[in-house]
């Protein structure tokens, strides 16, 4: 299978039989940018030790349980799948089509992964998307605690091999193949519950916990599927933490990008105590006026989001080599959203920062170059 991406007056990018084929000029440019890319500080403020330890406990539990289930993988693989091959292939095809439609750049990155990992990541993506749409989708007006309770019961059924529909079956088969732990999935549902109960976050500690629930969990779900490089010399805990940081960085970026849109819904996903430090309140957010105080506030928020991406780098190159490209692509493209907010003079109240198609495609070869790096190269 070959896929060609072309831009007017630009070289073509091709994914062919699991390999990325780049014009020589683009590879040279990408390597130059890798070498000259500046390092940013890893420090970030506004998170108490207690806030970190709360999440640490969750990560440690997932790593411990995931390691335990992996130790039984040979026993699990002795069982036969409950699904007919044609049925489960159709289920994964549906997941692939949804991923390709709604997450085009991420989907392209998955094409370098092994077939089994591709399908598993598509299934996880679809479940996460469906979970998010319960709160933010077209039927969100019918949301109630009972809906999320039923969704959690349905998740239990998925993990026990009793899927409700074809999309559930794809995840159920993925759980069977990769011995996934249920906790990150349950925690994501808890994040949806938070969205129905809270529209303000008093401190970054509260916001950090929310970001873990709705996005950091995705990283914890994905590491067992993406795999850890055999040559990696760091602990699984370090790699899971890096995946967590990428999810949190992505969610913080989403929040900063969508401040104006969220305000129209009466929501402010910004630390109230930090707004107050700059003399700002919800009224300033709802007024949709960009002031010097707002710009100064946003500068600090962007620095912190970037800090999480810096921390995420420590694990991106520790993954199995076939799984690194979509991770590096996500990391780099989300950084560019932060750049776009700056380019808009910090106006995320009336403008929505985005990365255009051309920039996205030009980022892919750079991400691919980073994905080729050896696990020890970017550890700090």
Short mmCIF file of C-alpha atoms in Angstrom, two decimals:
data_model
loop_
_atom_site.label_atom_id
_atom_site.label_comp_id
_atom_site.label_asym_id
_atom_site.label_seq_id
_atom_site.Cartn_x
_atom_site.Cartn_y
_atom_site.Cartn_z
CA UNK A 1 0.00 0.00 0.00
CA UNK A 2 1.32 3.45 -0.92
CA UNK A 3 -0.04 6.85 0.10
CA UNK A 4 1.29 10.04 -1.48
CA UNK A 5 0.87 13.48 0.07
CA UNK A 6 1.70 16.42 -2.13
CA UNK A 7 1.62 20.18 -1.83
CA UNK A 8 1.58 22.61 -4.70
CA UNK A 9 5.19 23.48 -5.53
CA UNK A 10 6.35 21.21 -2.69
CA UNK A 11 8.00 17.77 -2.77
CA UNK A 12 5.87 14.69 -2.23
CA UNK A 13 5.74 12.62 0.94
CA UNK A 14 5.03 8.92 0.44
CA UNK A 15 4.13 6.15 2.88
CA UNK A 16 4.80 2.92 1.08
CA UNK A 17 4.58 -0.57 2.60
CA UNK A 18 5.25 0.67 6.10
CA UNK A 19 8.09 3.05 5.21
CA UNK A 20 8.15 6.82 4.90
CA UNK A 21 9.80 7.95 1.68
CA UNK A 22 10.97 11.57 1.77
CA UNK A 23 12.70 13.74 -0.81
CA UNK A 24 16.36 14.22 0.07
CA UNK A 25 15.94 17.98 0.47
CA UNK A 26 13.27 17.52 3.14
CA UNK A 27 15.32 15.00 5.10
CA UNK A 28 18.32 17.34 5.09
CA UNK A 29 16.18 20.22 6.31
CA UNK A 30 14.61 18.08 9.01
CA UNK A 31 17.99 16.86 10.27
CA UNK A 32 19.30 20.42 10.38
CA UNK A 33 16.29 21.54 12.44
CA UNK A 34 16.74 18.61 14.83
CA UNK A 35 20.35 19.57 15.44
CA UNK A 36 19.67 23.29 15.86
CA UNK A 37 16.38 23.09 17.78
CA UNK A 38 16.74 25.06 21.03
CA UNK A 39 16.15 23.37 24.36
CA UNK A 40 13.55 24.92 26.61
CA UNK A 41 13.42 24.77 30.37
CA UNK A 42 11.78 21.73 31.93
CA UNK A 43 10.57 23.67 34.95
CA UNK A 44 6.94 24.53 35.49
CA UNK A 45 5.10 26.22 38.32
CA UNK A 46 1.77 25.97 40.01
CA UNK A 47 1.71 22.25 40.84
CA UNK A 48 2.12 21.11 44.42
CA UNK A 49 3.98 17.99 45.43
CA UNK A 50 0.68 16.55 46.55
CA UNK A 51 -0.75 17.07 43.08
CA UNK A 52 2.16 15.20 41.53
CA UNK A 53 2.02 12.35 44.04
CA UNK A 54 -1.71 11.85 43.44
CA UNK A 55 -1.05 11.19 39.76
CA UNK A 56 2.13 9.23 40.53
CA UNK A 57 0.06 6.77 42.51
CA UNK A 58 -2.21 6.21 39.53
CA UNK A 59 0.70 5.74 37.14
CA UNK A 60 2.46 3.35 39.49
CA UNK A 61 -0.70 1.31 39.83
CA UNK A 62 -1.16 1.07 36.07
CA UNK A 63 2.50 0.12 35.49
CA UNK A 64 2.36 -2.49 38.24
CA UNK A 65 -0.86 -4.03 36.99
CA UNK A 66 0.19 -3.81 33.35
CA UNK A 67 3.47 -5.57 34.15
CA UNK A 68 1.55 -8.25 36.00
CA UNK A 69 -0.84 -8.85 33.09
CA UNK A 70 2.04 -8.93 30.61
CA UNK A 71 3.71 -11.64 32.66
CA UNK A 72 0.68 -13.76 31.89
CA UNK A 73 0.66 -12.97 28.17
CA UNK A 74 1.65 -16.48 27.12
CA UNK A 75 -1.26 -17.87 29.12
CA UNK A 76 -3.65 -15.36 27.58
CA UNK A 77 -2.47 -16.11 24.07
CA UNK A 78 -3.26 -19.78 24.54
CA UNK A 79 -6.95 -18.88 24.45
CA UNK A 80 -8.81 -18.45 21.20
CA UNK A 81 -10.44 -15.18 20.25
CA UNK A 82 -14.20 -15.12 20.70
CA UNK A 83 -14.74 -13.26 17.42
CA UNK A 84 -14.86 -14.55 13.88
CA UNK A 85 -11.94 -13.18 11.81
CA UNK A 86 -14.15 -11.54 9.17
CA UNK A 87 -16.30 -9.86 11.83
CA UNK A 88 -13.37 -8.46 13.77
CA UNK A 89 -11.64 -7.31 10.58
CA UNK A 90 -14.79 -5.36 9.69
CA UNK A 91 -14.86 -3.89 13.20
CA UNK A 92 -11.28 -2.65 12.89
CA UNK A 93 -12.02 -1.27 9.42
CA UNK A 94 -14.78 0.87 10.94
CA UNK A 95 -12.34 2.15 13.55
CA UNK A 96 -9.75 2.89 10.88
CA UNK A 97 -12.27 4.89 8.84
CA UNK A 98 -13.29 6.99 11.86
CA UNK A 99 -9.66 7.67 12.77
CA UNK A 100 -8.82 8.58 9.16
CA UNK A 101 -11.76 11.00 9.00
CA UNK A 102 -11.37 12.79 12.31
CA UNK A 103 -7.62 12.50 13.06
CA UNK A 104 -6.01 12.59 9.63
CA UNK A 105 -2.45 13.46 10.65
CA UNK A 106 -2.41 11.01 13.55
CA UNK A 107 -3.86 8.32 11.29
CA UNK A 108 -1.07 8.85 8.78
CA UNK A 109 1.47 8.35 11.55
CA UNK A 110 -0.07 5.02 12.51
CA UNK A 111 0.59 3.62 9.04
CA UNK A 112 4.21 2.88 9.95
CA UNK A 113 3.13 0.72 12.89
CA UNK A 114 2.69 -3.03 12.67
CA UNK A 115 -0.76 -4.14 11.53
CA UNK A 116 -1.81 -5.36 14.97
CA UNK A 117 -0.67 -2.15 16.64
CA UNK A 118 -2.40 -0.04 14.01
CA UNK A 119 -5.72 -1.73 14.64
CA UNK A 120 -5.35 -1.53 18.41
CA UNK A 121 -4.56 2.20 18.36
CA UNK A 122 -7.52 2.85 16.05
CA UNK A 123 -9.81 0.97 18.44
CA UNK A 124 -8.54 2.94 21.45
CA UNK A 125 -8.92 6.23 19.56
CA UNK A 126 -12.52 5.43 18.65
CA UNK A 127 -13.46 4.48 22.20
CA UNK A 128 -11.92 7.71 23.53
CA UNK A 129 -13.71 9.75 20.89
CA UNK A 130 -17.06 8.14 21.69
CA UNK A 131 -16.49 8.73 25.39
CA UNK A 132 -15.71 12.41 24.81
CA UNK A 133 -18.77 12.84 22.59
CA UNK A 134 -21.03 11.76 25.44
CA UNK A 135 -20.28 15.15 27.00
CA UNK A 136 -19.30 17.31 24.01
CA UNK A 137 -20.99 15.59 21.07
CA UNK A 138 -24.27 16.30 19.27
CA UNK A 139 -26.29 14.38 21.88
CA UNK A 140 -24.63 16.03 24.87
CA UNK A 141 -27.95 17.64 25.87
CA UNK A 142 -29.13 14.18 26.92
CA UNK A 143 -26.13 13.67 29.19
CA UNK A 144 -26.84 12.54 32.74
CA UNK A 145 -24.94 10.66 35.48
CA UNK A 146 -26.90 7.56 34.49
CA UNK A 147 -25.51 7.72 30.95
CA UNK A 148 -21.93 7.68 32.21
CA UNK A 149 -22.75 4.92 34.69
CA UNK A 150 -24.11 2.82 31.83
CA UNK A 151 -21.05 3.63 29.71
CA UNK A 152 -18.83 2.39 32.52
CA UNK A 153 -20.84 -0.81 32.79
CA UNK A 154 -20.45 -1.20 29.05
CA UNK A 155 -16.69 -0.78 29.46
CA UNK A 156 -16.71 -3.63 31.96
CA UNK A 157 -18.53 -5.74 29.41
CA UNK A 158 -15.93 -4.87 26.77
CA UNK A 159 -13.11 -6.04 29.04
CA UNK A 160 -15.01 -9.23 29.79
CA UNK A 161 -15.54 -9.99 26.10
CA UNK A 162 -19.20 -8.96 25.84
CA UNK A 163 -19.20 -6.04 23.36
CA UNK A 164 -22.40 -4.17 22.60
CA UNK A 165 -21.54 -3.28 18.98
CA UNK A 166 -18.79 -3.66 16.39
CA UNK A 167 -16.75 -0.72 17.67
CA UNK A 168 -16.86 -2.17 21.17
CA UNK A 169 -15.79 -5.51 19.70
CA UNK A 170 -12.67 -3.93 18.22
CA UNK A 171 -11.62 -2.66 21.65
CA UNK A 172 -12.56 -5.95 23.29
CA UNK A 173 -10.29 -7.78 20.85
CA UNK A 174 -7.54 -5.23 21.51
CA UNK A 175 -7.82 -5.83 25.25
CA UNK A 176 -7.54 -9.54 24.52
CA UNK A 177 -4.46 -9.12 22.31
CA UNK A 178 -2.54 -6.62 24.47
CA UNK A 179 -3.79 -7.36 27.99
CA UNK A 180 -4.71 -3.75 28.63
CA UNK A 181 -5.51 -2.49 32.11
CA UNK A 182 -8.99 -1.04 32.65
CA UNK A 183 -8.03 1.72 35.07
CA UNK A 184 -7.07 4.42 32.52
CA UNK A 185 -10.36 3.79 30.69
CA UNK A 186 -12.35 4.11 33.90
CA UNK A 187 -10.42 7.24 34.80
CA UNK A 188 -11.32 8.84 31.47
CA UNK A 189 -15.00 8.27 32.24
CA UNK A 190 -14.39 9.94 35.60
CA UNK A 191 -13.02 12.92 33.66
CA UNK A 192 -16.31 13.13 31.77
CA UNK A 193 -18.10 13.16 35.12
CA UNK A 194 -15.92 16.09 36.16
CA UNK A 195 -17.01 17.94 33.03
CA UNK A 196 -20.66 17.55 34.05
CA UNK A 197 -20.01 18.78 37.60
CA UNK A 198 -17.34 21.48 37.23
CA UNK A 199 -16.94 24.49 34.99
CA UNK A 200 -14.23 26.20 37.07
CA UNK A 201 -10.87 25.08 38.48
CA UNK A 202 -9.57 26.93 41.50
CA UNK A 203 -5.92 25.98 41.06
CA UNK A 204 -3.59 24.27 38.64
CA UNK A 205 -3.56 21.26 40.93
CA UNK A 206 -7.28 20.80 40.23
CA UNK A 207 -6.80 21.41 36.51
CA UNK A 208 -3.88 18.98 36.37
CA UNK A 209 -6.07 16.24 37.81
CA UNK A 210 -8.74 17.00 35.20
CA UNK A 211 -6.14 16.88 32.42
CA UNK A 212 -4.96 13.52 33.69
CA UNK A 213 -8.48 12.10 33.61
CA UNK A 214 -9.44 13.29 30.13
CA UNK A 215 -6.09 13.13 28.28
CA UNK A 216 -3.22 11.76 30.34
CA UNK A 217 -5.11 8.48 30.48
CA UNK A 218 -4.80 8.14 26.70
CA UNK A 219 -1.04 7.85 27.04
CA UNK A 220 -1.37 5.15 29.68
CA UNK A 221 -3.78 3.23 27.45
CA UNK A 222 -1.45 3.45 24.47
CA UNK A 223 1.99 2.50 25.84
CA UNK A 224 1.25 -1.27 26.03
CA UNK A 225 0.14 -1.19 22.39
CA UNK A 226 2.96 0.96 21.07
CA UNK A 227 5.55 -1.09 22.91
CA UNK A 228 8.84 -0.16 24.52
CA UNK A 229 12.04 -0.41 22.47
CA UNK A 230 14.05 -3.54 23.41
CA UNK A 231 17.19 -1.40 23.61
CA UNK A 232 15.61 1.11 26.02
CA UNK A 233 17.49 1.31 29.31
CA UNK A 234 14.98 3.40 31.27
CA UNK A 235 12.21 2.09 33.49
CA UNK A 236 8.67 1.43 32.28
CA UNK A 237 7.54 3.95 34.89
CA UNK A 238 9.59 6.69 33.19
CA UNK A 239 8.06 5.90 29.81
CA UNK A 240 4.50 5.77 31.15
CA UNK A 241 5.10 9.12 32.85
CA UNK A 242 6.32 10.62 29.58
CA UNK A 243 3.15 9.38 27.87
CA UNK A 244 1.13 10.95 30.66
CA UNK A 245 2.95 14.28 30.22
CA UNK A 246 2.25 14.28 26.49
CA UNK A 247 -1.46 13.82 27.16
CA UNK A 248 -1.47 16.59 29.75
CA UNK A 249 0.49 18.91 27.44
CA UNK A 250 -2.00 18.23 24.65
CA UNK A 251 -4.97 18.95 26.91
CA UNK A 252 -3.45 22.15 28.27
CA UNK A 253 -2.89 23.23 24.67
CA UNK A 254 -6.51 22.39 23.79
CA UNK A 255 -7.64 24.49 26.73
CA UNK A 256 -5.53 27.49 25.68
CA UNK A 257 -6.64 27.16 22.07
CA UNK A 258 -10.34 26.96 23.00
CA UNK A 259 -10.62 29.64 25.71
CA UNK A 260 -12.99 31.77 23.61
CA UNK A 261 -15.19 28.86 22.54
CA UNK A 262 -15.41 27.50 26.07
CA UNK A 263 -16.34 30.93 27.39
CA UNK A 264 -19.35 30.98 25.07
CA UNK A 265 -20.51 27.84 26.89
CA UNK A 266 -19.93 29.42 30.27
CA UNK A 267 -16.79 27.38 30.96
CA UNK A 268 -13.39 28.60 32.09
CA UNK A 269 -10.70 25.90 32.16
CA UNK A 270 -8.06 28.22 33.60
CA UNK A 271 -6.71 28.26 37.18
CA UNK A 272 -8.75 30.86 39.03
CA UNK A 273 -5.96 31.69 41.48
CA UNK A 274 -3.51 32.35 38.66
CA UNK A 275 -6.00 34.58 36.85
CA UNK A 276 -6.29 36.58 40.06
CA UNK A 277 -2.51 37.00 40.25
CA UNK A 278 -2.75 39.05 37.04
CA UNK A 279 -5.79 40.99 38.18
CA UNK A 280 -8.07 38.95 35.93
CA UNK A 281 -11.44 37.30 36.58
CA UNK A 282 -14.01 35.33 34.62
CA UNK A 283 -15.51 38.67 33.61
CA UNK A 284 -12.35 39.46 31.66
CA UNK A 285 -12.57 36.11 29.88
CA UNK A 286 -16.21 36.67 28.96
CA UNK A 287 -15.51 40.22 27.77
CA UNK A 288 -13.26 38.72 25.05
CA UNK A 289 -10.88 41.68 25.21
CA UNK A 290 -7.14 41.04 24.94
CA UNK A 291 -5.27 43.25 27.39
CA UNK A 292 -1.63 43.45 28.45
CA UNK A 293 -2.56 41.59 31.65
CA UNK A 294 -4.13 38.84 29.55
CA UNK A 295 -1.04 38.58 27.36
CA UNK A 296 1.22 38.29 30.41
CA UNK A 297 -1.06 35.62 31.89
CA UNK A 298 -1.08 33.65 28.65
CA UNK A 299 2.71 33.76 28.34
CA UNK A 300 3.04 31.84 31.59
CA UNK A 301 0.37 29.33 30.61
CA UNK A 302 2.12 28.63 27.30
CA UNK A 303 5.50 28.18 29.02
CA UNK A 304 3.97 25.58 31.30
CA UNK A 305 2.30 23.67 28.46
CA UNK A 306 5.61 23.58 26.60
CA UNK A 307 7.29 22.23 29.74
CA UNK A 308 5.10 19.15 29.60
CA UNK A 309 6.06 18.57 25.98
CA UNK A 310 9.73 18.79 26.98
CA UNK A 311 9.11 16.15 29.63
CA UNK A 312 7.26 13.99 27.10
CA UNK A 313 10.33 13.89 24.87
CA UNK A 314 12.04 11.70 27.44
CA UNK A 315 9.76 8.82 26.53
CA UNK A 316 8.91 9.40 22.87
CA UNK A 317 12.16 7.87 21.62
CA UNK A 318 11.94 5.00 24.12
CA UNK A 319 8.94 3.49 22.34
CA UNK A 320 9.25 0.75 19.77
CA UNK A 321 10.69 2.27 16.59
CA UNK A 322 7.57 1.52 14.52
CA UNK A 323 5.38 3.43 16.98
CA UNK A 324 7.33 6.64 17.42
CA UNK A 325 6.21 8.65 14.39
CA UNK A 326 2.61 9.36 15.49
CA UNK A 327 3.86 10.32 18.97
CA UNK A 328 6.49 12.73 17.67
CA UNK A 329 3.98 14.13 15.16
CA UNK A 330 1.47 14.84 17.94
CA UNK A 331 4.13 16.41 20.14
CA UNK A 332 5.43 18.72 17.43
CA UNK A 333 2.06 19.73 16.00
CA UNK A 334 0.65 20.62 19.39
CA UNK A 335 3.70 22.78 20.04
CA UNK A 336 2.87 24.61 16.83
CA UNK A 337 -0.62 25.38 18.17
CA UNK A 338 1.08 27.21 21.04
CA UNK A 339 3.21 29.04 18.48
CA UNK A 340 0.02 30.03 16.65
CA UNK A 341 -1.47 31.53 19.83
CA UNK A 342 1.66 33.67 20.13
CA UNK A 343 1.43 34.61 16.45
CA UNK A 344 -2.15 35.79 17.14
CA UNK A 345 -0.76 38.15 19.81
CA UNK A 346 -2.26 35.90 22.51
CA UNK A 347 -5.79 36.49 21.24
CA UNK A 348 -7.41 33.15 22.01
CA UNK A 349 -10.59 34.92 23.09
CA UNK A 350 -11.83 35.81 19.61
CA UNK A 351 -9.48 33.71 17.45
CA UNK A 352 -8.87 29.97 17.31
CA UNK A 353 -5.22 29.07 16.78
CA UNK A 354 -4.65 26.29 14.29
CA UNK A 355 -1.91 24.66 12.26
CA UNK A 356 -2.58 24.81 8.54
CA UNK A 357 -2.39 21.79 6.25
CA UNK A 358 0.89 22.90 4.70
CA UNK A 359 2.59 23.29 8.07
CA UNK A 360 1.22 19.94 9.20
CA UNK A 361 2.63 18.13 6.20
CA UNK A 362 5.97 19.88 6.46
CA UNK A 363 6.19 18.82 10.12
CA UNK A 364 5.84 15.13 9.28
CA UNK A 365 9.38 14.59 7.91
CA UNK A 366 10.85 16.33 10.94
CA UNK A 367 8.79 14.11 13.23
CA UNK A 368 9.91 11.09 11.23
CA UNK A 369 13.56 12.07 11.66
CA UNK A 370 13.10 12.36 15.40
CA UNK A 371 11.35 8.98 15.40
CA UNK A 372 14.47 7.40 13.91
CA UNK A 373 16.61 8.51 16.86
CA UNK A 374 17.98 5.88 19.20
CA UNK A 375 16.29 5.64 22.61
CA UNK A 376 19.19 7.15 24.55
CA UNK A 377 19.69 10.17 22.27
CA UNK A 378 17.18 12.62 23.77
CA UNK A 379 17.22 11.62 27.42
CA UNK A 380 18.17 14.44 29.77
#
